[in-house]
């Protein structure tokens, strides 16, 4: 048996059926979707979901949604409300279970609380990994849009890699493609700024031993096929036999 995990920043919500069809075309068991609006979720019809926003002034804000399909259930774990936006969950289906930390990281741009505008060694992204360290038992995943990676904010990304490794969590991408952490062969984000096109690898998945030893495939669609967002979808396929 296999499990499919979709990571896709949907870019300002899901406003039409074509985006819904796009998500479903990947046949996910779990979907981690930054920038989704809560009202969008009912249209997708997951079996279960958790959604959180940090924008409490917009009447229809974007947030981070984690959606379960094909019988997968999501149970929220204890959460620090000021850690935006990191969602700790227990994922279960029959006898298979694992912990998931879903992430939409704003890279030192929290909107409120003790992490607002905080930079340096105690900033949100580092503090969240340390705070949630107890949940990173095997099997566990960290999945999300980090707004950093090998091609943007490299030193911050390497710090995230280091903190995650202290909990036995490795970058699934770099393990699967056998690359050093400062290299990538794929981009997951593109934008044009002042007429100049930029592409970066910002969407990251970290996994414990069970996950990095049981990857069947890791798919990142080419931007020639990506028309619904400024982010490319990332699909992790895991062999769950033996669990």
JSON list of C-alpha atoms in Angstrom, two decimals:
[
{"chain": "A", "resi": 1, "resn": "UNK", "atom": "CA", "xyz": [0.00, 0.00, 0.00]},
{"chain": "A", "resi": 2, "resn": "UNK", "atom": "CA", "xyz": [1.06, 3.58, -0.48]},
{"chain": "A", "resi": 3, "resn": "UNK", "atom": "CA", "xyz": [0.17, 7.00, 0.89]},
{"chain": "A", "resi": 4, "resn": "UNK", "atom": "CA", "xyz": [0.21, 10.18, -1.20]},
{"chain": "A", "resi": 5, "resn": "UNK", "atom": "CA", "xyz": [0.89, 13.53, 0.45]},
{"chain": "A", "resi": 6, "resn": "UNK", "atom": "CA", "xyz": [0.28, 16.71, -1.54]},
{"chain": "A", "resi": 7, "resn": "UNK", "atom": "CA", "xyz": [1.98, 19.99, -0.62]},
{"chain": "A", "resi": 8, "resn": "UNK", "atom": "CA", "xyz": [0.70, 22.92, -2.66]},
{"chain": "A", "resi": 9, "resn": "UNK", "atom": "CA", "xyz": [0.43, 26.63, -1.94]},
{"chain": "A", "resi": 10, "resn": "UNK", "atom": "CA", "xyz": [-2.76, 27.37, -3.87]},
{"chain": "A", "resi": 11, "resn": "UNK", "atom": "CA", "xyz": [-2.11, 31.14, -4.22]},
{"chain": "A", "resi": 12, "resn": "UNK", "atom": "CA", "xyz": [-4.89, 33.20, -2.65]},
{"chain": "A", "resi": 13, "resn": "UNK", "atom": "CA", "xyz": [-7.54, 30.58, -2.20]},
{"chain": "A", "resi": 14, "resn": "UNK", "atom": "CA", "xyz": [-9.47, 28.24, -4.45]},
{"chain": "A", "resi": 15, "resn": "UNK", "atom": "CA", "xyz": [-12.00, 30.23, -6.41]},
{"chain": "A", "resi": 16, "resn": "UNK", "atom": "CA", "xyz": [-13.15, 27.90, -9.14]},
{"chain": "A", "resi": 17, "resn": "UNK", "atom": "CA", "xyz": [-13.76, 24.27, -10.02]},
{"chain": "A", "resi": 18, "resn": "UNK", "atom": "CA", "xyz": [-10.56, 24.02, -12.05]},
{"chain": "A", "resi": 19, "resn": "UNK", "atom": "CA", "xyz": [-8.44, 24.43, -8.90]},
{"chain": "A", "resi": 20, "resn": "UNK", "atom": "CA", "xyz": [-10.52, 21.83, -7.09]},
{"chain": "A", "resi": 21, "resn": "UNK", "atom": "CA", "xyz": [-10.10, 19.42, -9.98]},
{"chain": "A", "resi": 22, "resn": "UNK", "atom": "CA", "xyz": [-6.38, 20.16, -9.98]},
{"chain": "A", "resi": 23, "resn": "UNK", "atom": "CA", "xyz": [-6.04, 19.16, -6.31]},
{"chain": "A", "resi": 24, "resn": "UNK", "atom": "CA", "xyz": [-8.07, 16.00, -6.84]},
{"chain": "A", "resi": 25, "resn": "UNK", "atom": "CA", "xyz": [-6.00, 15.04, -9.89]},
{"chain": "A", "resi": 26, "resn": "UNK", "atom": "CA", "xyz": [-3.12, 14.20, -7.54]},
{"chain": "A", "resi": 27, "resn": "UNK", "atom": "CA", "xyz": [-5.33, 11.75, -5.61]},
{"chain": "A", "resi": 28, "resn": "UNK", "atom": "CA", "xyz": [-3.94, 12.82, -2.22]},
{"chain": "A", "resi": 29, "resn": "UNK", "atom": "CA", "xyz": [-4.50, 11.00, 1.04]},
{"chain": "A", "resi": 30, "resn": "UNK", "atom": "CA", "xyz": [-3.25, 14.08, 2.90]},
{"chain": "A", "resi": 31, "resn": "UNK", "atom": "CA", "xyz": [-3.11, 17.59, 1.41]},
{"chain": "A", "resi": 32, "resn": "UNK", "atom": "CA", "xyz": [-1.22, 20.47, 3.05]},
{"chain": "A", "resi": 33, "resn": "UNK", "atom": "CA", "xyz": [-2.42, 23.67, 1.38]},
{"chain": "A", "resi": 34, "resn": "UNK", "atom": "CA", "xyz": [-1.11, 27.11, 2.37]},
{"chain": "A", "resi": 35, "resn": "UNK", "atom": "CA", "xyz": [-3.18, 30.16, 1.33]},
{"chain": "A", "resi": 36, "resn": "UNK", "atom": "CA", "xyz": [-6.46, 28.25, 1.26]},
{"chain": "A", "resi": 37, "resn": "UNK", "atom": "CA", "xyz": [-9.57, 30.00, 2.62]},
{"chain": "A", "resi": 38, "resn": "UNK", "atom": "CA", "xyz": [-11.77, 28.13, 5.05]},
{"chain": "A", "resi": 39, "resn": "UNK", "atom": "CA", "xyz": [-14.83, 28.56, 2.82]},
{"chain": "A", "resi": 40, "resn": "UNK", "atom": "CA", "xyz": [-12.99, 26.71, 0.00]},
{"chain": "A", "resi": 41, "resn": "UNK", "atom": "CA", "xyz": [-12.65, 23.48, 1.96]},
{"chain": "A", "resi": 42, "resn": "UNK", "atom": "CA", "xyz": [-16.28, 22.33, 1.81]},
{"chain": "A", "resi": 43, "resn": "UNK", "atom": "CA", "xyz": [-16.11, 22.46, -2.00]},
{"chain": "A", "resi": 44, "resn": "UNK", "atom": "CA", "xyz": [-13.20, 19.99, -1.99]},
{"chain": "A", "resi": 45, "resn": "UNK", "atom": "CA", "xyz": [-15.11, 17.54, 0.23]},
{"chain": "A", "resi": 46, "resn": "UNK", "atom": "CA", "xyz": [-12.33, 16.00, 2.34]},
{"chain": "A", "resi": 47, "resn": "UNK", "atom": "CA", "xyz": [-13.10, 13.32, 4.91]},
{"chain": "A", "resi": 48, "resn": "UNK", "atom": "CA", "xyz": [-11.49, 15.48, 7.60]},
{"chain": "A", "resi": 49, "resn": "UNK", "atom": "CA", "xyz": [-9.65, 18.80, 7.85]},
{"chain": "A", "resi": 50, "resn": "UNK", "atom": "CA", "xyz": [-7.98, 21.34, 10.13]},
{"chain": "A", "resi": 51, "resn": "UNK", "atom": "CA", "xyz": [-7.64, 25.01, 9.15]},
{"chain": "A", "resi": 52, "resn": "UNK", "atom": "CA", "xyz": [-5.88, 27.89, 10.92]},
{"chain": "A", "resi": 53, "resn": "UNK", "atom": "CA", "xyz": [-5.29, 31.54, 10.03]},
{"chain": "A", "resi": 54, "resn": "UNK", "atom": "CA", "xyz": [-3.26, 34.29, 11.65]},
{"chain": "A", "resi": 55, "resn": "UNK", "atom": "CA", "xyz": [-5.16, 37.08, 9.89]},
{"chain": "A", "resi": 56, "resn": "UNK", "atom": "CA", "xyz": [-7.93, 38.03, 12.30]},
{"chain": "A", "resi": 57, "resn": "UNK", "atom": "CA", "xyz": [-8.95, 41.31, 10.63]},
{"chain": "A", "resi": 58, "resn": "UNK", "atom": "CA", "xyz": [-9.84, 40.05, 7.15]},
{"chain": "A", "resi": 59, "resn": "UNK", "atom": "CA", "xyz": [-13.41, 38.65, 7.07]},
{"chain": "A", "resi": 60, "resn": "UNK", "atom": "CA", "xyz": [-12.36, 35.97, 4.55]},
{"chain": "A", "resi": 61, "resn": "UNK", "atom": "CA", "xyz": [-8.69, 35.35, 5.34]},
{"chain": "A", "resi": 62, "resn": "UNK", "atom": "CA", "xyz": [-6.22, 32.96, 3.82]},
{"chain": "A", "resi": 63, "resn": "UNK", "atom": "CA", "xyz": [-4.86, 30.26, 6.10]},
{"chain": "A", "resi": 64, "resn": "UNK", "atom": "CA", "xyz": [-3.22, 26.86, 6.23]},
{"chain": "A", "resi": 65, "resn": "UNK", "atom": "CA", "xyz": [-5.42, 23.85, 5.59]},
{"chain": "A", "resi": 66, "resn": "UNK", "atom": "CA", "xyz": [-4.62, 20.20, 6.16]},
{"chain": "A", "resi": 67, "resn": "UNK", "atom": "CA", "xyz": [-7.12, 17.89, 4.46]},
{"chain": "A", "resi": 68, "resn": "UNK", "atom": "CA", "xyz": [-7.57, 14.15, 4.89]},
{"chain": "A", "resi": 69, "resn": "UNK", "atom": "CA", "xyz": [-9.01, 11.87, 2.21]},
{"chain": "A", "resi": 70, "resn": "UNK", "atom": "CA", "xyz": [-9.60, 8.15, 1.71]},
{"chain": "A", "resi": 71, "resn": "UNK", "atom": "CA", "xyz": [-10.32, 7.52, 5.39]},
{"chain": "A", "resi": 72, "resn": "UNK", "atom": "CA", "xyz": [-7.39, 9.44, 6.91]},
{"chain": "A", "resi": 73, "resn": "UNK", "atom": "CA", "xyz": [-8.34, 11.25, 10.12]},
{"chain": "A", "resi": 74, "resn": "UNK", "atom": "CA", "xyz": [-6.69, 14.33, 11.66]},
{"chain": "A", "resi": 75, "resn": "UNK", "atom": "CA", "xyz": [-6.44, 14.93, 15.40]},
{"chain": "A", "resi": 76, "resn": "UNK", "atom": "CA", "xyz": [-4.99, 18.28, 16.57]},
{"chain": "A", "resi": 77, "resn": "UNK", "atom": "CA", "xyz": [-2.17, 18.03, 19.09]},
{"chain": "A", "resi": 78, "resn": "UNK", "atom": "CA", "xyz": [-1.42, 20.69, 21.76]},
{"chain": "A", "resi": 79, "resn": "UNK", "atom": "CA", "xyz": [-0.43, 23.91, 20.00]},
{"chain": "A", "resi": 80, "resn": "UNK", "atom": "CA", "xyz": [1.26, 27.18, 20.92]},
{"chain": "A", "resi": 81, "resn": "UNK", "atom": "CA", "xyz": [-1.26, 29.72, 19.56]},
{"chain": "A", "resi": 82, "resn": "UNK", "atom": "CA", "xyz": [1.43, 32.38, 18.97]},
{"chain": "A", "resi": 83, "resn": "UNK", "atom": "CA", "xyz": [3.41, 30.14, 16.63]},
{"chain": "A", "resi": 84, "resn": "UNK", "atom": "CA", "xyz": [2.11, 31.21, 13.21]},
{"chain": "A", "resi": 85, "resn": "UNK", "atom": "CA", "xyz": [1.32, 29.07, 11.33]},
{"chain": "A", "resi": 86, "resn": "UNK", "atom": "CA", "xyz": [2.49, 25.66, 12.57]},
{"chain": "A", "resi": 87, "resn": "UNK", "atom": "CA", "xyz": [-0.19, 22.98, 13.03]},
{"chain": "A", "resi": 88, "resn": "UNK", "atom": "CA", "xyz": [0.71, 19.82, 15.01]},
{"chain": "A", "resi": 89, "resn": "UNK", "atom": "CA", "xyz": [-1.49, 16.83, 14.15]},
{"chain": "A", "resi": 90, "resn": "UNK", "atom": "CA", "xyz": [-1.85, 13.09, 14.66]},
{"chain": "A", "resi": 91, "resn": "UNK", "atom": "CA", "xyz": [-2.78, 11.37, 11.40]},
{"chain": "A", "resi": 92, "resn": "UNK", "atom": "CA", "xyz": [-4.49, 7.96, 11.54]},
{"chain": "A", "resi": 93, "resn": "UNK", "atom": "CA", "xyz": [-6.03, 5.39, 9.26]},
{"chain": "A", "resi": 94, "resn": "UNK", "atom": "CA", "xyz": [-6.82, 1.94, 10.63]},
{"chain": "A", "resi": 95, "resn": "UNK", "atom": "CA", "xyz": [-3.62, 0.79, 12.40]},
{"chain": "A", "resi": 96, "resn": "UNK", "atom": "CA", "xyz": [-1.32, 3.26, 10.62]},
{"chain": "A", "resi": 97, "resn": "UNK", "atom": "CA", "xyz": [-0.52, 6.50, 12.44]},
{"chain": "A", "resi": 98, "resn": "UNK", "atom": "CA", "xyz": [2.08, 9.26, 12.39]},
{"chain": "A", "resi": 99, "resn": "UNK", "atom": "CA", "xyz": [2.64, 12.81, 13.59]},
{"chain": "A", "resi": 100, "resn": "UNK", "atom": "CA", "xyz": [2.54, 15.73, 11.17]},
{"chain": "A", "resi": 101, "resn": "UNK", "atom": "CA", "xyz": [3.66, 19.31, 11.68]},
{"chain": "A", "resi": 102, "resn": "UNK", "atom": "CA", "xyz": [2.11, 21.38, 8.88]},
{"chain": "A", "resi": 103, "resn": "UNK", "atom": "CA", "xyz": [3.83, 24.68, 8.14]},
{"chain": "A", "resi": 104, "resn": "UNK", "atom": "CA", "xyz": [3.15, 27.99, 6.46]},
{"chain": "A", "resi": 105, "resn": "UNK", "atom": "CA", "xyz": [6.13, 30.00, 7.62]},
{"chain": "A", "resi": 106, "resn": "UNK", "atom": "CA", "xyz": [6.31, 33.76, 7.11]},
{"chain": "A", "resi": 107, "resn": "UNK", "atom": "CA", "xyz": [10.06, 34.07, 7.62]},
{"chain": "A", "resi": 108, "resn": "UNK", "atom": "CA", "xyz": [10.30, 36.51, 10.56]},
{"chain": "A", "resi": 109, "resn": "UNK", "atom": "CA", "xyz": [6.97, 38.16, 9.73]},
{"chain": "A", "resi": 110, "resn": "UNK", "atom": "CA", "xyz": [4.53, 37.00, 12.43]},
{"chain": "A", "resi": 111, "resn": "UNK", "atom": "CA", "xyz": [1.52, 39.28, 12.77]},
{"chain": "A", "resi": 112, "resn": "UNK", "atom": "CA", "xyz": [1.12, 39.26, 16.54]},
{"chain": "A", "resi": 113, "resn": "UNK", "atom": "CA", "xyz": [2.32, 37.76, 19.80]},
{"chain": "A", "resi": 114, "resn": "UNK", "atom": "CA", "xyz": [5.81, 37.32, 21.16]},
{"chain": "A", "resi": 115, "resn": "UNK", "atom": "CA", "xyz": [7.25, 36.37, 17.76]},
{"chain": "A", "resi": 116, "resn": "UNK", "atom": "CA", "xyz": [6.09, 39.52, 15.95]},
{"chain": "A", "resi": 117, "resn": "UNK", "atom": "CA", "xyz": [9.04, 40.96, 13.99]},
{"chain": "A", "resi": 118, "resn": "UNK", "atom": "CA", "xyz": [11.42, 38.74, 15.97]},
{"chain": "A", "resi": 119, "resn": "UNK", "atom": "CA", "xyz": [14.60, 37.77, 14.15]},
{"chain": "A", "resi": 120, "resn": "UNK", "atom": "CA", "xyz": [17.74, 35.93, 15.16]},
{"chain": "A", "resi": 121, "resn": "UNK", "atom": "CA", "xyz": [18.27, 32.63, 17.00]},
{"chain": "A", "resi": 122, "resn": "UNK", "atom": "CA", "xyz": [14.89, 32.73, 18.80]},
{"chain": "A", "resi": 123, "resn": "UNK", "atom": "CA", "xyz": [12.75, 33.62, 15.78]},
{"chain": "A", "resi": 124, "resn": "UNK", "atom": "CA", "xyz": [9.57, 31.70, 15.10]},
{"chain": "A", "resi": 125, "resn": "UNK", "atom": "CA", "xyz": [10.80, 29.10, 12.63]},
{"chain": "A", "resi": 126, "resn": "UNK", "atom": "CA", "xyz": [13.65, 27.92, 14.86]},
{"chain": "A", "resi": 127, "resn": "UNK", "atom": "CA", "xyz": [11.63, 28.17, 18.06]},
{"chain": "A", "resi": 128, "resn": "UNK", "atom": "CA", "xyz": [8.75, 26.16, 16.60]},
{"chain": "A", "resi": 129, "resn": "UNK", "atom": "CA", "xyz": [11.02, 23.26, 15.65]},
{"chain": "A", "resi": 130, "resn": "UNK", "atom": "CA", "xyz": [12.47, 23.22, 19.15]},
{"chain": "A", "resi": 131, "resn": "UNK", "atom": "CA", "xyz": [9.05, 23.54, 20.80]},
{"chain": "A", "resi": 132, "resn": "UNK", "atom": "CA", "xyz": [7.51, 20.70, 18.79]},
{"chain": "A", "resi": 133, "resn": "UNK", "atom": "CA", "xyz": [10.56, 18.45, 19.09]},
{"chain": "A", "resi": 134, "resn": "UNK", "atom": "CA", "xyz": [8.75, 15.97, 21.40]},
{"chain": "A", "resi": 135, "resn": "UNK", "atom": "CA", "xyz": [6.31, 15.08, 18.60]},
{"chain": "A", "resi": 136, "resn": "UNK", "atom": "CA", "xyz": [9.09, 14.12, 16.17]},
{"chain": "A", "resi": 137, "resn": "UNK", "atom": "CA", "xyz": [9.13, 10.46, 17.10]},
{"chain": "A", "resi": 138, "resn": "UNK", "atom": "CA", "xyz": [9.30, 7.91, 14.29]},
{"chain": "A", "resi": 139, "resn": "UNK", "atom": "CA", "xyz": [7.17, 8.09, 12.12]},
{"chain": "A", "resi": 140, "resn": "UNK", "atom": "CA", "xyz": [6.79, 11.87, 11.76]},
{"chain": "A", "resi": 141, "resn": "UNK", "atom": "CA", "xyz": [6.69, 14.47, 8.98]},
{"chain": "A", "resi": 142, "resn": "UNK", "atom": "CA", "xyz": [7.14, 18.23, 8.70]},
{"chain": "A", "resi": 143, "resn": "UNK", "atom": "CA", "xyz": [5.43, 19.52, 5.55]},
{"chain": "A", "resi": 144, "resn": "UNK", "atom": "CA", "xyz": [4.94, 23.05, 4.31]},
{"chain": "A", "resi": 145, "resn": "UNK", "atom": "CA", "xyz": [5.85, 26.29, 2.58]},
{"chain": "A", "resi": 146, "resn": "UNK", "atom": "CA", "xyz": [8.86, 27.56, 4.51]},
{"chain": "A", "resi": 147, "resn": "UNK", "atom": "CA", "xyz": [9.53, 30.62, 2.33]},
{"chain": "A", "resi": 148, "resn": "UNK", "atom": "CA", "xyz": [13.18, 29.59, 2.37]},
{"chain": "A", "resi": 149, "resn": "UNK", "atom": "CA", "xyz": [15.35, 26.94, 0.80]},
{"chain": "A", "resi": 150, "resn": "UNK", "atom": "CA", "xyz": [18.57, 26.25, -1.12]},
{"chain": "A", "resi": 151, "resn": "UNK", "atom": "CA", "xyz": [17.94, 29.19, -3.50]},
{"chain": "A", "resi": 152, "resn": "UNK", "atom": "CA", "xyz": [16.53, 31.73, -1.03]},
{"chain": "A", "resi": 153, "resn": "UNK", "atom": "CA", "xyz": [17.63, 32.51, 2.55]},
{"chain": "A", "resi": 154, "resn": "UNK", "atom": "CA", "xyz": [20.10, 29.63, 2.40]},
{"chain": "A", "resi": 155, "resn": "UNK", "atom": "CA", "xyz": [21.67, 30.16, 5.82]},
{"chain": "A", "resi": 156, "resn": "UNK", "atom": "CA", "xyz": [18.26, 30.21, 7.49]},
{"chain": "A", "resi": 157, "resn": "UNK", "atom": "CA", "xyz": [17.29, 27.07, 5.62]},
{"chain": "A", "resi": 158, "resn": "UNK", "atom": "CA", "xyz": [20.50, 25.32, 6.69]},
{"chain": "A", "resi": 159, "resn": "UNK", "atom": "CA", "xyz": [19.68, 26.26, 10.29]},
{"chain": "A", "resi": 160, "resn": "UNK", "atom": "CA", "xyz": [16.23, 24.67, 9.89]},
{"chain": "A", "resi": 161, "resn": "UNK", "atom": "CA", "xyz": [17.87, 21.55, 8.43]},
{"chain": "A", "resi": 162, "resn": "UNK", "atom": "CA", "xyz": [20.26, 21.42, 11.40]},
{"chain": "A", "resi": 163, "resn": "UNK", "atom": "CA", "xyz": [17.54, 21.79, 14.05]},
{"chain": "A", "resi": 164, "resn": "UNK", "atom": "CA", "xyz": [15.35, 19.19, 12.32]},
{"chain": "A", "resi": 165, "resn": "UNK", "atom": "CA", "xyz": [18.28, 16.77, 12.12]},
{"chain": "A", "resi": 166, "resn": "UNK", "atom": "CA", "xyz": [18.68, 16.94, 15.90]},
{"chain": "A", "resi": 167, "resn": "UNK", "atom": "CA", "xyz": [15.29, 15.22, 16.07]},
{"chain": "A", "resi": 168, "resn": "UNK", "atom": "CA", "xyz": [16.24, 12.63, 13.45]},
{"chain": "A", "resi": 169, "resn": "UNK", "atom": "CA", "xyz": [14.34, 14.45, 10.70]},
{"chain": "A", "resi": 170, "resn": "UNK", "atom": "CA", "xyz": [15.91, 14.73, 7.24]},
{"chain": "A", "resi": 171, "resn": "UNK", "atom": "CA", "xyz": [15.03, 16.69, 4.15]},
{"chain": "A", "resi": 172, "resn": "UNK", "atom": "CA", "xyz": [13.13, 14.16, 2.04]},
{"chain": "A", "resi": 173, "resn": "UNK", "atom": "CA", "xyz": [13.99, 16.03, -1.15]},
{"chain": "A", "resi": 174, "resn": "UNK", "atom": "CA", "xyz": [17.74, 16.00, -0.54]},
{"chain": "A", "resi": 175, "resn": "UNK", "atom": "CA", "xyz": [17.71, 12.38, 0.61]},
{"chain": "A", "resi": 176, "resn": "UNK", "atom": "CA", "xyz": [15.70, 11.21, -2.39]},
{"chain": "A", "resi": 177, "resn": "UNK", "atom": "CA", "xyz": [17.70, 13.10, -5.01]},
{"chain": "A", "resi": 178, "resn": "UNK", "atom": "CA", "xyz": [21.02, 12.60, -3.16]},
{"chain": "A", "resi": 179, "resn": "UNK", "atom": "CA", "xyz": [21.92, 16.28, -3.14]},
{"chain": "A", "resi": 180, "resn": "UNK", "atom": "CA", "xyz": [23.68, 18.46, -0.55]},
{"chain": "A", "resi": 181, "resn": "UNK", "atom": "CA", "xyz": [21.35, 20.80, 1.32]},
{"chain": "A", "resi": 182, "resn": "UNK", "atom": "CA", "xyz": [22.59, 23.89, -0.50]},
{"chain": "A", "resi": 183, "resn": "UNK", "atom": "CA", "xyz": [21.65, 22.45, -3.91]},
{"chain": "A", "resi": 184, "resn": "UNK", "atom": "CA", "xyz": [18.39, 21.78, -5.76]},
{"chain": "A", "resi": 185, "resn": "UNK", "atom": "CA", "xyz": [17.38, 20.58, -9.21]},
{"chain": "A", "resi": 186, "resn": "UNK", "atom": "CA", "xyz": [13.80, 21.85, -8.89]},
{"chain": "A", "resi": 187, "resn": "UNK", "atom": "CA", "xyz": [11.93, 25.07, -8.24]},
{"chain": "A", "resi": 188, "resn": "UNK", "atom": "CA", "xyz": [8.60, 25.21, -6.41]},
{"chain": "A", "resi": 189, "resn": "UNK", "atom": "CA", "xyz": [7.90, 28.96, -6.62]},
{"chain": "A", "resi": 190, "resn": "UNK", "atom": "CA", "xyz": [8.09, 31.58, -9.34]},
{"chain": "A", "resi": 191, "resn": "UNK", "atom": "CA", "xyz": [7.37, 35.28, -9.60]},
{"chain": "A", "resi": 192, "resn": "UNK", "atom": "CA", "xyz": [8.19, 38.23, -11.81]},
{"chain": "A", "resi": 193, "resn": "UNK", "atom": "CA", "xyz": [9.42, 41.33, -10.02]},
{"chain": "A", "resi": 194, "resn": "UNK", "atom": "CA", "xyz": [10.15, 44.52, -11.98]},
{"chain": "A", "resi": 195, "resn": "UNK", "atom": "CA", "xyz": [10.23, 42.53, -15.16]},
{"chain": "A", "resi": 196, "resn": "UNK", "atom": "CA", "xyz": [12.70, 39.97, -13.84]},
{"chain": "A", "resi": 197, "resn": "UNK", "atom": "CA", "xyz": [11.62, 36.32, -13.41]},
{"chain": "A", "resi": 198, "resn": "UNK", "atom": "CA", "xyz": [12.67, 34.53, -10.23]},
{"chain": "A", "resi": 199, "resn": "UNK", "atom": "CA", "xyz": [12.30, 30.86, -9.28]},
{"chain": "A", "resi": 200, "resn": "UNK", "atom": "CA", "xyz": [13.02, 29.34, -5.88]},
{"chain": "A", "resi": 201, "resn": "UNK", "atom": "CA", "xyz": [12.69, 26.04, -4.01]},
{"chain": "A", "resi": 202, "resn": "UNK", "atom": "CA", "xyz": [10.63, 27.08, -0.95]},
{"chain": "A", "resi": 203, "resn": "UNK", "atom": "CA", "xyz": [8.31, 24.11, -0.26]},
{"chain": "A", "resi": 204, "resn": "UNK", "atom": "CA", "xyz": [10.00, 21.57, 2.00]},
{"chain": "A", "resi": 205, "resn": "UNK", "atom": "CA", "xyz": [9.27, 18.16, 3.53]},
{"chain": "A", "resi": 206, "resn": "UNK", "atom": "CA", "xyz": [11.25, 16.70, 6.44]},
{"chain": "A", "resi": 207, "resn": "UNK", "atom": "CA", "xyz": [10.72, 13.13, 7.59]},
{"chain": "A", "resi": 208, "resn": "UNK", "atom": "CA", "xyz": [11.83, 10.67, 10.24]},
{"chain": "A", "resi": 209, "resn": "UNK", "atom": "CA", "xyz": [13.54, 7.38, 9.41]},
{"chain": "A", "resi": 210, "resn": "UNK", "atom": "CA", "xyz": [10.35, 5.56, 8.41]},
{"chain": "A", "resi": 211, "resn": "UNK", "atom": "CA", "xyz": [9.57, 8.21, 5.80]},
{"chain": "A", "resi": 212, "resn": "UNK", "atom": "CA", "xyz": [12.98, 8.80, 4.28]},
{"chain": "A", "resi": 213, "resn": "UNK", "atom": "CA", "xyz": [13.55, 5.03, 4.03]},
{"chain": "A", "resi": 214, "resn": "UNK", "atom": "CA", "xyz": [10.17, 4.32, 2.40]},
{"chain": "A", "resi": 215, "resn": "UNK", "atom": "CA", "xyz": [9.86, 6.96, -0.31]},
{"chain": "A", "resi": 216, "resn": "UNK", "atom": "CA", "xyz": [8.43, 5.47, -3.49]},
{"chain": "A", "resi": 217, "resn": "UNK", "atom": "CA", "xyz": [8.50, 8.75, -5.39]},
{"chain": "A", "resi": 218, "resn": "UNK", "atom": "CA", "xyz": [8.78, 12.51, -4.96]},
{"chain": "A", "resi": 219, "resn": "UNK", "atom": "CA", "xyz": [7.11, 14.47, -7.76]},
{"chain": "A", "resi": 220, "resn": "UNK", "atom": "CA", "xyz": [7.50, 18.19, -8.44]},
{"chain": "A", "resi": 221, "resn": "UNK", "atom": "CA", "xyz": [5.62, 19.38, -11.49]},
{"chain": "A", "resi": 222, "resn": "UNK", "atom": "CA", "xyz": [7.45, 21.52, -14.03]},
{"chain": "A", "resi": 223, "resn": "UNK", "atom": "CA", "xyz": [6.30, 25.14, -14.25]},
{"chain": "A", "resi": 224, "resn": "UNK", "atom": "CA", "xyz": [5.32, 24.63, -17.87]},
{"chain": "A", "resi": 225, "resn": "UNK", "atom": "CA", "xyz": [2.38, 22.65, -16.44]},
{"chain": "A", "resi": 226, "resn": "UNK", "atom": "CA", "xyz": [1.61, 24.90, -13.45]},
{"chain": "A", "resi": 227, "resn": "UNK", "atom": "CA", "xyz": [-1.17, 27.35, -14.29]},
{"chain": "A", "resi": 228, "resn": "UNK", "atom": "CA", "xyz": [-3.22, 27.61, -11.09]},
{"chain": "A", "resi": 229, "resn": "UNK", "atom": "CA", "xyz": [-0.66, 29.09, -8.69]},
{"chain": "A", "resi": 230, "resn": "UNK", "atom": "CA", "xyz": [2.78, 30.64, -8.33]},
{"chain": "A", "resi": 231, "resn": "UNK", "atom": "CA", "xyz": [3.82, 27.43, -6.55]},
{"chain": "A", "resi": 232, "resn": "UNK", "atom": "CA", "xyz": [4.33, 24.01, -8.08]},
{"chain": "A", "resi": 233, "resn": "UNK", "atom": "CA", "xyz": [2.71, 21.02, -6.36]},
{"chain": "A", "resi": 234, "resn": "UNK", "atom": "CA", "xyz": [4.94, 18.57, -4.50]},
{"chain": "A", "resi": 235, "resn": "UNK", "atom": "CA", "xyz": [3.68, 14.97, -4.15]},
{"chain": "A", "resi": 236, "resn": "UNK", "atom": "CA", "xyz": [5.36, 12.55, -1.76]},
{"chain": "A", "resi": 237, "resn": "UNK", "atom": "CA", "xyz": [4.52, 8.88, -2.26]},
{"chain": "A", "resi": 238, "resn": "UNK", "atom": "CA", "xyz": [5.27, 6.60, 0.70]},
{"chain": "A", "resi": 239, "resn": "UNK", "atom": "CA", "xyz": [5.25, 2.81, 0.83]},
{"chain": "A", "resi": 240, "resn": "UNK", "atom": "CA", "xyz": [3.26, 2.06, 4.00]},
{"chain": "A", "resi": 241, "resn": "UNK", "atom": "CA", "xyz": [3.64, -1.73, 3.94]},
{"chain": "A", "resi": 242, "resn": "UNK", "atom": "CA", "xyz": [4.78, -3.06, 7.28]},
{"chain": "A", "resi": 243, "resn": "UNK", "atom": "CA", "xyz": [3.07, -0.34, 9.29]}
]
